[in-house]
Coordinates of N, CA, C and O in Angstrom, one line a residue:
M1 N -11.3 21.5 -6.5 CA -11.1 20.2 -7.0 C -9.7 20.1 -7.5 O -9.3 20.8 -8.3
S2 N -9.0 19.1 -7.0 CA -7.6 18.9 -7.4 C -7.4 17.8 -8.4 O -7.9 16.7 -8.3
V3 N -6.7 18.1 -9.5 CA -6.5 17.2 -10.5 C -5.4 16.2 -10.2 O -5.4 15.1 -10.6
S4 N -4.5 16.6 -9.3 CA -3.3 15.8 -9.0 C -3.7 14.7 -8.0 O -2.8 13.9 -7.6
G5 N -4.9 14.6 -7.5 CA -5.3 13.6 -6.5 C -5.0 13.9 -5.1 O -5.1 13.0 -4.2
E6 N -4.6 15.1 -4.8 CA -4.3 15.5 -3.4 C -5.6 15.5 -2.6 O -5.5 15.6 -1.4
S7 N -6.8 15.5 -3.2 CA -8.0 15.6 -2.4 C -8.4 14.3 -1.8 O -9.3 14.2 -1.0
R8 N -7.7 13.2 -2.2 CA -8.1 11.9 -1.7 C -7.8 11.8 -0.2 O -6.9 12.4 0.3
D9 N -8.6 11.0 0.5 CA -8.4 10.8 1.9 C -7.1 10.0 2.2 O -6.7 9.2 1.3
P10 N -6.5 10.1 3.4 CA -5.3 9.4 3.7 C -5.3 7.9 3.5 O -4.4 7.3 3.0
S11 N -6.4 7.3 3.9 CA -6.5 5.8 3.8 C -6.5 5.4 2.3 O -5.9 4.4 2.0
Q12 N -7.1 6.2 1.5 CA -7.1 5.9 0.0 C -5.7 6.0 -0.5 O -5.3 5.2 -1.3
Q13 N -5.0 7.0 -0.1 CA -3.6 7.2 -0.5 C -2.8 6.1 -0.1 O -1.9 5.6 -0.8
M14 N -3.0 5.6 1.1 CA -2.2 4.5 1.6 C -2.5 3.2 0.8 O -1.6 2.4 0.5
R15 N -3.8 3.0 0.5 CA -4.1 1.8 -0.3 C -3.5 1.9 -1.6 O -3.0 0.9 -2.2
Q16 N -3.4 3.1 -2.2 CA -2.8 3.2 -3.5 C -1.3 2.9 -3.4 O -0.7 2.3 -4.3
K17 N -0.7 3.4 -2.3 CA 0.8 3.1 -2.1 C 1.0 1.6 -2.0 O 2.0 1.1 -2.6
V18 N 0.2 0.9 -1.3 CA 0.3 -0.6 -1.2 C 0.2 -1.2 -2.6 O 1.1 -2.0 -2.9
K19 N -0.7 -0.8 -3.4 CA -0.9 -1.3 -4.7 C 0.4 -1.1 -5.6 O 0.9 -2.0 -6.3
E20 N 0.9 0.2 -5.5 CA 2.1 0.5 -6.2 C 3.3 -0.4 -5.8 O 4.1 -0.8 -6.6
M21 N 3.5 -0.6 -4.5 CA 4.6 -1.4 -3.9 C 4.4 -2.8 -4.4 O 5.4 -3.5 -4.8
E22 N 3.2 -3.4 -4.4 CA 3.0 -4.7 -4.9 C 3.3 -4.9 -6.4 O 3.9 -5.9 -6.8
Q23 N 2.9 -3.9 -7.1 CA 3.2 -3.9 -8.6 C 4.7 -3.8 -8.8 O 5.3 -4.5 -9.7
A24 N 5.4 -3.0 -8.0 CA 6.9 -2.8 -8.2 C 7.5 -4.2 -7.8 O 8.5 -4.6 -8.4
A25 N 7.0 -4.8 -6.8 CA 7.6 -6.1 -6.4 C 7.4 -7.1 -7.5 O 8.4 -7.9 -7.7
E26 N 6.3 -7.1 -8.2 CA 6.1 -8.1 -9.3 C 7.1 -7.8 -10.4 O 7.5 -8.7 -11.1
R27 N 7.5 -6.5 -10.6 CA 8.4 -6.2 -11.7 C 9.9 -6.3 -11.3 O 10.8 -6.4 -12.2
A28 N 10.1 -6.4 -10.0 CA 11.5 -6.4 -9.5 C 12.3 -7.7 -10.0 O 11.8 -8.8 -9.9
Q29 N 13.5 -7.5 -10.5 CA 14.3 -8.6 -11.0 C 15.1 -9.2 -9.8 O 15.3 -10.4 -9.8
D30 N 15.4 -8.4 -8.9 CA 16.2 -8.9 -7.7 C 15.3 -9.5 -6.7 O 14.4 -8.9 -6.2
P31 N 15.5 -10.8 -6.4 CA 14.7 -11.5 -5.4 C 14.6 -10.8 -4.0 O 13.6 -10.7 -3.4
Q32 N 15.8 -10.2 -3.6 CA 15.8 -9.5 -2.3 C 14.9 -8.2 -2.4 O 14.2 -7.9 -1.4
E33 N 15.0 -7.5 -3.5 CA 14.2 -6.3 -3.6 C 12.8 -6.6 -3.7 O 11.9 -5.9 -3.1
R34 N 12.4 -7.7 -4.4 CA 11.0 -8.1 -4.5 C 10.5 -8.4 -3.1 O 9.4 -8.0 -2.8
E35 N 11.3 -9.2 -2.3 CA 10.8 -9.6 -1.0 C 10.7 -8.3 -0.1 O 9.7 -8.2 0.7
R36 N 11.6 -7.4 -0.2 CA 11.6 -6.2 0.6 C 10.3 -5.4 0.3 O 9.6 -4.9 1.2
L37 N 10.0 -5.2 -1.0 CA 8.8 -4.5 -1.4 C 7.5 -5.2 -0.9 O 6.6 -4.6 -0.5
K38 N 7.5 -6.5 -1.0 CA 6.3 -7.3 -0.6 C 6.1 -7.1 0.9 O 5.0 -6.9 1.4
D39 N 7.2 -7.1 1.7 CA 7.2 -6.9 3.1 C 6.6 -5.6 3.5 O 5.8 -5.4 4.4
K40 N 7.2 -4.5 2.8 CA 6.7 -3.2 3.1 C 5.2 -3.0 2.8 O 4.5 -2.4 3.5
A41 N 4.8 -3.6 1.7 CA 3.4 -3.5 1.3 C 2.5 -4.2 2.3 O 1.5 -3.7 2.7
R42 N 3.0 -5.4 2.8 CA 2.2 -6.1 3.8 C 2.1 -5.3 5.1 O 1.0 -5.2 5.7
Q43 N 3.2 -4.7 5.5 CA 3.2 -3.9 6.8 C 2.3 -2.7 6.6 O 1.5 -2.4 7.6
L44 N 2.3 -2.1 5.5 CA 1.4 -0.9 5.3 C 0.0 -1.4 5.3 O -0.9 -0.7 5.8
R45 N -0.3 -2.5 4.6 CA -1.7 -3.0 4.6 C -2.2 -3.3 6.0 O -3.3 -3.0 6.4
E46 N -1.3 -3.9 6.9 CA -1.7 -4.1 8.3 C -1.9 -2.9 9.0 O -2.9 -2.8 9.8
Q47 N -1.1 -1.8 8.8 CA -1.4 -0.5 9.4 C -2.7 0.0 9.0 O -3.4 0.6 9.9
I48 N -3.0 -0.1 7.7 CA -4.3 0.4 7.3 C -5.5 -0.3 8.0 O -6.4 0.3 8.4
Q49 N -5.3 -1.6 8.1 CA -6.4 -2.4 8.7 C -6.5 -2.1 10.2 O -7.6 -2.0 10.7
Q50 N -5.4 -1.9 10.9 CA -5.4 -1.5 12.3 C -6.1 -0.1 12.5 O -6.9 0.1 13.4
R51 N -5.8 0.8 11.6 CA -6.4 2.1 11.7 C -7.9 2.0 11.5 O -8.7 2.7 12.1
G52 N -8.3 1.2 10.5 CA -9.7 1.0 10.2 C -10.4 0.4 11.4 O -11.5 0.8 11.7
N53 N -9.8 -0.6 12.0 CA -10.4 -1.2 13.2 C -10.5 -0.2 14.4 O -11.5 -0.2 15.1
A54 N -9.5 0.6 14.6 CA -9.4 1.5 15.7 C -10.4 2.6 15.5 O -11.0 3.1 16.5
G55 N -10.5 3.1 14.3 CA -11.4 4.3 14.0 C -12.8 3.9 13.6 O -13.6 4.8 13.4
G56 N -13.1 2.6 13.5 CA -14.4 2.2 13.1 C -14.6 2.4 11.6 O -15.7 2.3 11.1
D57 N -13.5 2.8 10.9 CA -13.6 2.9 9.4 C -13.6 1.6 8.7 O -12.9 0.7 9.1
D58 N -14.5 1.4 7.7 CA -14.4 0.2 6.9 C -13.7 0.5 5.7 O -14.2 1.2 4.8
L59 N -12.4 0.1 5.6 CA -11.6 0.5 4.4 C -11.9 -0.5 3.3 O -11.5 -0.2 2.2
G60 N -12.5 -1.6 3.5 CA -12.8 -2.6 2.5 C -11.5 -3.3 2.1 O -10.4 -3.1 2.6
P61 N -11.7 -4.2 1.1 CA -10.5 -5.0 0.7 C -9.5 -4.1 0.0 O -9.8 -3.2 -0.7
L62 N -8.2 -4.5 0.1 CA -7.2 -3.8 -0.6 C -6.9 -4.4 -1.9 O -6.8 -5.5 -2.2

């Protein structure tokens, strides 16, 4: 059992990354940086959803 969270599955790690990007976007002072982070989070969320649909995985809401 890993305390560092390395045992999480890849889709869970990706969802966590999306959440972190969205939180960073909320904190960003620079409008361009905020938009860049939001775009990256959106793209990653779409990738997760596509993988879920292709693999039959139900990743649930992000």
